[in-house]
Amino acid sequence: MKKVITYGSFDLFHEGHYNLLKRAKALGDYLIVGVTTEQYDESRGKLNIVDSLDKRIENVRQTGFADEVIVEDHPGQKTEDVQKYNIDIFTVGSDWIGTFDYLKDYCRVVYLDRTKNISSTMLRAKEFPIQRIGIIGTGRIAERFMPEAALVSGVNAQCVYNPHMESARAFARKWGIDACEDLEAFYRASDIVYIASPHGTHYAYIKQALEHEKHVLCEKPMCLKREQAAELSACAK
Ligand code: CTP
């Protein structure tokens, strides 16, 4: 009996996954499919998996091509599995060409042509459009915000506003984003407004951003007077 193994996240299960599993199964008699855990995906830089592990496993099962589904949760597991399950063929899509050649010491390695124009990344982008963050203020806190924002999936720091245009330009150059000269252009380019300007300016910026129907994230204090806080809450609601 010829045993085949393949691995993947199989997030938002799509035609490319189906084709891959079908051809993997056709390579032998018994197909084992390894589905990655969220934690393992995160450790290799995939931070935005949408479907739960259970759902991804269920979708693989439903194709009817997998004789066995296992969970992949640590680096080095492929080598262990290939030996443990007496695998004859390891296979994955052609986007991985060369990456798993080290398994040739244990079994045949086959890279199958990837299905064109479809991927989980594409589907995730369609389902959850990237939220553009506009930053007001260019001081110490805004500087700390930038490297952290870069680690959050689904958002993109897009542009910056500071009435002192020279500060905005310097900040924009440093972080590779756009500097907006006027606030209307700034609101057009933002879905979320992050406010890190001097305290006394928070109220007016929050109000304006809400009036432009933007999500607002503001550094503390939100504003300086109780009535302002009540007004802003009502406006946000
Ligand atoms: N695959 C394929 N054709 C596609 C997409 C994926 O043959 N269009 C294959 C991959 O090469 C891999 C398996 O399907 O062998 C599982 O891939 P996975 O990484 O889960 O899917 P992707 O759509 O590539 O996911 P992402 O966009 O998150 O990288």
mmCIF file of C-alpha atoms and ligand atoms in Angstrom:
data_model
loop_
_atom_site.group_PDB
_atom_site.id
_atom_site.type_symbol
_atom_site.label_atom_id
_atom_site.label_comp_id
_atom_site.label_asym_id
_atom_site.label_seq_id
_atom_site.Cartn_x
_atom_site.Cartn_y
_atom_site.Cartn_z
ATOM 1 C CA MET A 1 0.000 0.000 0.000
ATOM 2 C CA LYS A 2 1.421 3.362 -1.073
ATOM 3 C CA LYS A 3 1.062 6.012 1.663
ATOM 4 C CA VAL A 4 0.938 9.725 0.863
ATOM 5 C CA ILE A 5 1.078 12.669 3.261
ATOM 6 C CA THR A 6 0.345 16.381 2.787
ATOM 7 C CA TYR A 7 -0.013 19.421 5.069
ATOM 8 C CA GLY A 8 -1.707 22.800 5.114
ATOM 9 C CA SER A 9 -3.796 25.321 7.022
ATOM 10 C CA PHE A 10 -6.807 24.843 4.715
ATOM 11 C CA ASP A 11 -8.331 28.092 5.930
ATOM 12 C CA LEU A 12 -11.549 29.223 4.189
ATOM 13 C CA PHE A 13 -11.486 25.967 2.253
ATOM 14 C CA HIS A 14 -11.313 26.620 -1.486
ATOM 15 C CA GLU A 15 -10.994 24.977 -4.886
ATOM 16 C CA GLY A 16 -7.179 25.046 -4.750
ATOM 17 C CA HIS A 17 -7.284 22.942 -1.576
ATOM 18 C CA TYR A 18 -9.790 20.528 -3.131
ATOM 19 C CA ASN A 19 -7.667 20.047 -6.271
ATOM 20 C CA LEU A 20 -4.531 19.547 -4.207
ATOM 21 C CA LEU A 21 -6.141 16.859 -2.013
ATOM 22 C CA LYS A 22 -7.655 15.095 -5.002
ATOM 23 C CA ARG A 23 -4.308 14.857 -6.764
ATOM 24 C CA ALA A 24 -2.497 13.929 -3.540
ATOM 25 C CA LYS A 25 -4.887 11.028 -3.038
ATOM 26 C CA ALA A 26 -4.384 9.917 -6.669
ATOM 27 C CA LEU A 27 -0.617 9.603 -6.028
ATOM 28 C CA GLY A 28 -1.160 6.533 -3.821
ATOM 29 C CA ASP A 29 -3.621 4.361 -1.886
ATOM 30 C CA TYR A 30 -3.808 5.995 1.537
ATOM 31 C CA LEU A 31 -3.754 9.755 2.168
ATOM 32 C CA ILE A 32 -2.867 11.400 5.479
ATOM 33 C CA VAL A 33 -3.559 15.130 5.762
ATOM 34 C CA GLY A 34 -1.860 17.256 8.426
ATOM 35 C CA VAL A 35 -3.823 20.356 9.439
ATOM 36 C CA THR A 36 -1.931 23.098 11.295
ATOM 37 C CA THR A 37 -2.979 24.510 14.683
ATOM 38 C CA GLU A 38 -3.488 28.272 15.052
ATOM 39 C CA GLN A 39 -0.522 28.422 17.440
ATOM 40 C CA TYR A 40 1.764 26.737 14.944
ATOM 41 C CA ASP A 41 0.562 29.017 12.154
ATOM 42 C CA GLU A 42 1.187 32.058 14.337
ATOM 43 C CA SER A 43 4.720 30.885 15.054
ATOM 44 C CA ARG A 44 5.384 30.815 11.307
ATOM 45 C CA GLY A 45 3.885 34.264 10.723
ATOM 46 C CA LYS A 46 0.303 33.402 9.739
ATOM 47 C CA LEU A 47 -1.537 35.594 12.242
ATOM 48 C CA ASN A 48 -4.925 35.805 10.640
ATOM 49 C CA ILE A 49 -6.380 32.314 10.262
ATOM 50 C CA VAL A 50 -10.183 32.680 10.216
ATOM 51 C CA ASP A 51 -11.591 29.151 10.598
ATOM 52 C CA SER A 52 -11.150 27.135 13.788
ATOM 53 C CA LEU A 53 -8.999 23.995 13.715
ATOM 54 C CA ASP A 54 -12.165 21.873 14.016
ATOM 55 C CA LYS A 55 -13.774 23.521 11.046
ATOM 56 C CA ARG A 56 -10.623 23.236 8.907
ATOM 57 C CA ILE A 57 -10.337 19.526 9.765
ATOM 58 C CA GLU A 58 -14.031 19.000 8.994
ATOM 59 C CA ASN A 59 -13.662 20.675 5.591
ATOM 60 C CA VAL A 60 -10.728 18.416 4.719
ATOM 61 C CA ARG A 61 -12.718 15.349 5.853
ATOM 62 C CA GLN A 62 -15.726 16.334 3.765
ATOM 63 C CA THR A 63 -13.760 16.098 0.527
ATOM 64 C CA GLY A 64 -13.620 12.335 1.097
ATOM 65 C CA PHE A 65 -9.988 12.225 -0.097
ATOM 66 C CA ALA A 66 -8.327 11.992 3.329
ATOM 67 C CA ASP A 67 -8.103 8.520 4.869
ATOM 68 C CA GLU A 68 -6.696 10.038 8.036
ATOM 69 C CA VAL A 69 -6.409 13.600 9.360
ATOM 70 C CA ILE A 70 -3.707 14.536 11.853
ATOM 71 C CA VAL A 71 -2.803 17.821 13.543
ATOM 72 C CA GLU A 72 0.492 19.574 12.896
ATOM 73 C CA ASP A 73 1.644 21.662 15.842
ATOM 74 C CA HIS A 74 5.428 21.893 15.897
ATOM 75 C CA PRO A 75 8.458 22.419 13.671
ATOM 76 C CA GLY A 76 10.182 19.196 12.698
ATOM 77 C CA GLN A 77 6.947 17.224 12.838
ATOM 78 C CA LYS A 78 6.991 16.422 9.114
ATOM 79 C CA THR A 79 10.199 14.410 9.458
ATOM 80 C CA GLU A 80 8.756 12.605 12.476
ATOM 81 C CA ASP A 81 5.447 11.824 10.715
ATOM 82 C CA VAL A 82 7.065 10.551 7.528
ATOM 83 C CA GLN A 83 8.934 7.948 9.579
ATOM 84 C CA LYS A 84 6.163 7.205 12.046
ATOM 85 C CA TYR A 85 3.543 6.539 9.347
ATOM 86 C CA ASN A 86 5.931 4.833 6.865
ATOM 87 C CA ILE A 87 5.198 7.417 4.194
ATOM 88 C CA ASP A 88 6.138 6.748 0.551
ATOM 89 C CA ILE A 89 5.289 10.161 -0.868
ATOM 90 C CA PHE A 90 5.262 13.620 0.690
ATOM 91 C CA THR A 91 3.405 16.167 -1.433
ATOM 92 C CA VAL A 92 2.463 19.867 -1.322
ATOM 93 C CA GLY A 93 1.700 22.620 -3.843
ATOM 94 C CA SER A 94 4.271 24.146 -6.155
ATOM 95 C CA ASP A 95 4.496 27.324 -4.058
ATOM 96 C CA TRP A 96 6.751 25.255 -1.808
ATOM 97 C CA ILE A 97 9.157 23.946 -4.469
ATOM 98 C CA GLY A 98 12.497 23.083 -2.875
ATOM 99 C CA THR A 99 11.391 23.788 0.709
ATOM 100 C CA PHE A 100 10.820 20.160 1.646
ATOM 101 C CA ASP A 101 13.623 18.523 -0.342
ATOM 102 C CA TYR A 102 15.204 17.549 2.999
ATOM 103 C CA LEU A 103 12.510 14.860 3.276
ATOM 104 C CA LYS A 104 13.985 13.082 0.230
ATOM 105 C CA ASP A 105 16.183 11.151 2.679
ATOM 106 C CA TYR A 106 13.003 9.357 3.803
ATOM 107 C CA CYS A 107 10.498 9.317 0.911
ATOM 108 C CA ARG A 108 9.635 10.720 -2.522
ATOM 109 C CA VAL A 109 8.825 14.440 -2.524
ATOM 110 C CA VAL A 110 6.315 15.650 -5.123
ATOM 111 C CA TYR A 111 5.378 19.294 -5.730
ATOM 112 C CA LEU A 112 1.965 19.503 -7.399
ATOM 113 C CA ASP A 113 1.001 22.478 -9.590
ATOM 114 C CA ARG A 114 -0.848 25.073 -7.589
ATOM 115 C CA THR A 115 -4.355 26.055 -8.751
ATOM 116 C CA LYS A 116 -4.136 29.534 -10.218
ATOM 117 C CA ASN A 117 -5.832 32.677 -8.915
ATOM 118 C CA ILE A 118 -7.111 31.383 -5.583
ATOM 119 C CA SER A 119 -5.680 31.362 -2.074
ATOM 120 C CA SER A 120 -6.824 31.735 1.527
ATOM 121 C CA THR A 121 -4.996 35.065 1.611
ATOM 122 C CA MET A 122 -7.140 36.345 -1.285
ATOM 123 C CA LEU A 123 -10.353 35.160 0.360
ATOM 124 C CA ARG A 124 -9.425 36.667 3.718
ATOM 125 C CA ALA A 125 -8.727 40.025 2.059
ATOM 126 C CA LYS A 126 -12.138 39.900 0.351
ATOM 127 C CA GLU A 127 -14.024 38.932 3.489
ATOM 128 C CA PHE A 128 -12.166 41.284 5.814
ATOM 129 C CA PRO A 129 -10.959 44.328 3.888
ATOM 130 C CA ILE A 130 -7.854 45.896 5.370
ATOM 131 C CA GLN A 131 -8.720 48.785 7.709
ATOM 132 C CA ARG A 132 -6.622 51.873 7.006
ATOM 133 C CA ILE A 133 -5.403 53.722 10.092
ATOM 134 C CA GLY A 134 -4.828 57.475 9.948
ATOM 135 C CA ILE A 135 -2.651 58.880 12.726
ATOM 136 C CA ILE A 136 -3.085 62.344 14.230
ATOM 137 C CA GLY A 137 0.012 63.495 16.070
ATOM 138 C CA THR A 138 3.639 62.606 15.572
ATOM 139 C CA GLY A 139 5.062 62.588 19.088
ATOM 140 C CA ARG A 140 6.553 59.929 21.338
ATOM 141 C CA ILE A 141 3.346 57.891 21.691
ATOM 142 C CA ALA A 142 2.660 57.859 17.961
ATOM 143 C CA GLU A 143 6.233 56.638 17.460
ATOM 144 C CA ARG A 144 5.507 53.725 19.792
ATOM 145 C CA PHE A 145 2.225 52.967 18.073
ATOM 146 C CA MET A 146 3.801 52.396 14.645
ATOM 147 C CA PRO A 147 5.928 49.274 15.251
ATOM 148 C CA GLU A 148 3.080 47.680 17.220
ATOM 149 C CA ALA A 149 0.482 48.421 14.530
ATOM 150 C CA ALA A 150 2.739 46.640 12.039
ATOM 151 C CA LEU A 151 2.244 43.394 14.005
ATOM 152 C CA VAL A 152 -1.556 43.505 13.859
ATOM 153 C CA SER A 153 -3.161 41.754 10.909
ATOM 154 C CA GLY A 154 -6.083 43.325 9.073
ATOM 155 C CA VAL A 155 -4.918 46.907 9.567
ATOM 156 C CA ASN A 156 -2.522 49.143 7.743
ATOM 157 C CA ALA A 157 -1.074 52.428 9.029
ATOM 158 C CA GLN A 158 -1.884 54.593 6.039
ATOM 159 C CA CYS A 159 -1.305 58.286 6.644
ATOM 160 C CA VAL A 160 -0.496 60.920 9.218
ATOM 161 C CA TYR A 161 -1.735 64.419 10.002
ATOM 162 C CA ASN A 162 -0.082 67.156 12.016
ATOM 163 C CA PRO A 163 -0.858 70.860 11.490
ATOM 164 C CA HIS A 164 2.930 71.327 11.606
ATOM 165 C CA MET A 165 3.461 69.936 8.155
ATOM 166 C CA GLU A 166 7.227 69.510 8.593
ATOM 167 C CA SER A 167 6.690 67.125 11.545
ATOM 168 C CA ALA A 168 4.083 65.179 9.551
ATOM 169 C CA ARG A 169 6.474 64.841 6.607
ATOM 170 C CA ALA A 170 9.362 63.659 8.792
ATOM 171 C CA PHE A 171 7.134 61.061 10.498
ATOM 172 C CA ALA A 172 5.720 59.907 7.149
ATOM 173 C CA ARG A 173 9.225 59.523 5.687
ATOM 174 C CA LYS A 174 10.419 57.539 8.685
ATOM 175 C CA TRP A 175 7.498 55.081 8.615
ATOM 176 C CA GLY A 176 6.877 54.914 4.881
ATOM 177 C CA ILE A 177 3.318 56.316 5.016
ATOM 178 C CA ASP A 178 1.594 59.379 3.493
ATOM 179 C CA ALA A 179 1.523 62.828 5.076
ATOM 180 C CA CYS A 180 -1.818 64.600 4.543
ATOM 181 C CA GLU A 181 -1.848 68.362 4.152
ATOM 182 C CA ASP A 182 -5.488 68.847 5.031
ATOM 183 C CA LEU A 183 -7.880 67.025 7.301
ATOM 184 C CA GLU A 184 -10.483 66.250 4.634
ATOM 185 C CA ALA A 185 -7.892 64.327 2.590
ATOM 186 C CA PHE A 186 -6.785 62.642 5.806
ATOM 187 C CA TYR A 187 -10.322 61.416 6.610
ATOM 188 C CA ARG A 188 -10.839 60.197 3.045
ATOM 189 C CA ALA A 189 -7.693 58.070 3.352
ATOM 190 C CA SER A 190 -8.602 56.559 6.775
ATOM 191 C CA ASP A 191 -11.114 54.026 8.088
ATOM 192 C CA ILE A 192 -9.830 54.287 11.664
ATOM 193 C CA VAL A 193 -8.460 57.451 13.231
ATOM 194 C CA TYR A 194 -5.835 57.070 15.938
ATOM 195 C CA ILE A 195 -5.386 60.229 18.005
ATOM 196 C CA ALA A 196 -2.074 60.840 19.746
ATOM 197 C CA SER A 197 -2.030 64.633 19.703
ATOM 198 C CA PRO A 198 -1.757 66.981 22.755
ATOM 199 C CA HIS A 199 -4.551 66.411 25.313
ATOM 200 C CA GLY A 200 -6.304 69.708 24.702
ATOM 201 C CA THR A 201 -6.911 68.802 21.060
ATOM 202 C CA HIS A 202 -8.496 65.365 21.629
ATOM 203 C CA TYR A 203 -12.105 66.533 21.957
ATOM 204 C CA ALA A 204 -12.170 68.408 18.644
ATOM 205 C CA TYR A 205 -10.408 65.652 16.700
ATOM 206 C CA ILE A 206 -12.603 62.891 18.132
ATOM 207 C CA LYS A 207 -15.759 64.855 17.330
ATOM 208 C CA GLN A 208 -14.637 65.579 13.797
ATOM 209 C CA ALA A 209 -13.576 61.972 13.156
ATOM 210 C CA LEU A 210 -16.926 60.666 14.444
ATOM 211 C CA GLU A 211 -18.755 63.149 12.237
ATOM 212 C CA HIS A 212 -16.832 61.672 9.317
ATOM 213 C CA GLU A 213 -18.101 58.231 10.478
ATOM 214 C CA LYS A 214 -14.667 56.894 11.350
ATOM 215 C CA HIS A 215 -13.743 54.457 14.078
ATOM 216 C CA VAL A 216 -11.740 56.332 16.689
ATOM 217 C CA LEU A 217 -8.971 55.207 18.988
ATOM 218 C CA CYS A 218 -7.718 57.982 21.265
ATOM 219 C CA GLU A 219 -4.953 58.153 23.828
ATOM 220 C CA LYS A 220 -6.000 59.072 27.375
ATOM 221 C CA PRO A 221 -7.388 61.410 28.517
ATOM 222 C CA MET A 222 -10.223 61.174 26.042
ATOM 223 C CA CYS A 223 -11.059 64.834 26.745
ATOM 224 C CA LEU A 224 -10.807 67.382 29.567
ATOM 225 C CA LYS A 225 -14.443 67.917 30.649
ATOM 226 C CA ARG A 226 -17.196 65.572 31.737
ATOM 227 C CA GLU A 227 -19.756 67.234 29.394
ATOM 228 C CA GLN A 228 -17.415 66.688 26.456
ATOM 229 C CA ALA A 229 -17.098 63.000 27.313
ATOM 230 C CA ALA A 230 -20.893 62.639 27.443
ATOM 231 C CA GLU A 231 -21.283 64.447 24.146
ATOM 232 C CA LEU A 232 -18.650 62.310 22.412
ATOM 233 C CA SER A 233 -20.155 59.064 23.727
ATOM 234 C CA ALA A 234 -23.576 60.081 22.460
ATOM 235 C CA CYS A 235 -22.119 61.049 19.113
ATOM 236 C CA ALA A 236 -20.279 57.712 18.788
ATOM 237 C CA LYS A 237 -23.472 55.794 19.590
HETATM 238 N N1 CTP B 1 -2.708 25.075 -2.707
HETATM 239 C C1 CTP B 1 -2.851 24.849 -4.086
HETATM 240 N N2 CTP B 1 -3.422 25.805 -4.870
HETATM 241 C C2 CTP B 1 -3.855 26.985 -4.332
HETATM 242 C C3 CTP B 1 -3.728 27.210 -2.943
HETATM 243 C C4 CTP B 1 -3.147 26.233 -2.147
HETATM 244 O O1 CTP B 1 -2.466 23.787 -4.599
HETATM 245 N N3 CTP B 1 -4.374 27.900 -5.129
HETATM 246 C C5 CTP B 1 -2.078 24.043 -1.892
HETATM 247 C C6 CTP B 1 -0.835 24.542 -1.170
HETATM 248 O O2 CTP B 1 0.281 24.531 -2.047
HETATM 249 C C7 CTP B 1 -0.719 23.543 -0.040
HETATM 250 C C8 CTP B 1 -2.184 23.248 0.295
HETATM 251 O O3 CTP B 1 -2.956 23.697 -0.839
HETATM 252 O O4 CTP B 1 -0.107 22.358 -0.500
HETATM 253 C C9 CTP B 1 -2.628 23.968 1.550
HETATM 254 O O5 CTP B 1 -2.299 25.324 1.381
HETATM 255 P P1 CTP B 1 -2.625 26.499 2.401
HETATM 256 O O6 CTP B 1 -1.352 27.182 2.723
HETATM 257 O O7 CTP B 1 -3.474 26.007 3.481
HETATM 258 O O8 CTP B 1 -3.530 27.418 1.416
HETATM 259 P P2 CTP B 1 -3.230 28.823 0.768
HETATM 260 O O9 CTP B 1 -4.457 29.211 -0.006
HETATM 261 O O10 CTP B 1 -1.931 28.783 0.002
HETATM 262 O O11 CTP B 1 -3.108 29.719 2.064
HETATM 263 P P3 CTP B 1 -2.412 31.137 2.312
HETATM 264 O O12 CTP B 1 -2.951 32.077 1.270
HETATM 265 O O13 CTP B 1 -2.806 31.495 3.711
HETATM 266 O O14 CTP B 1 -0.921 30.903 2.167
#
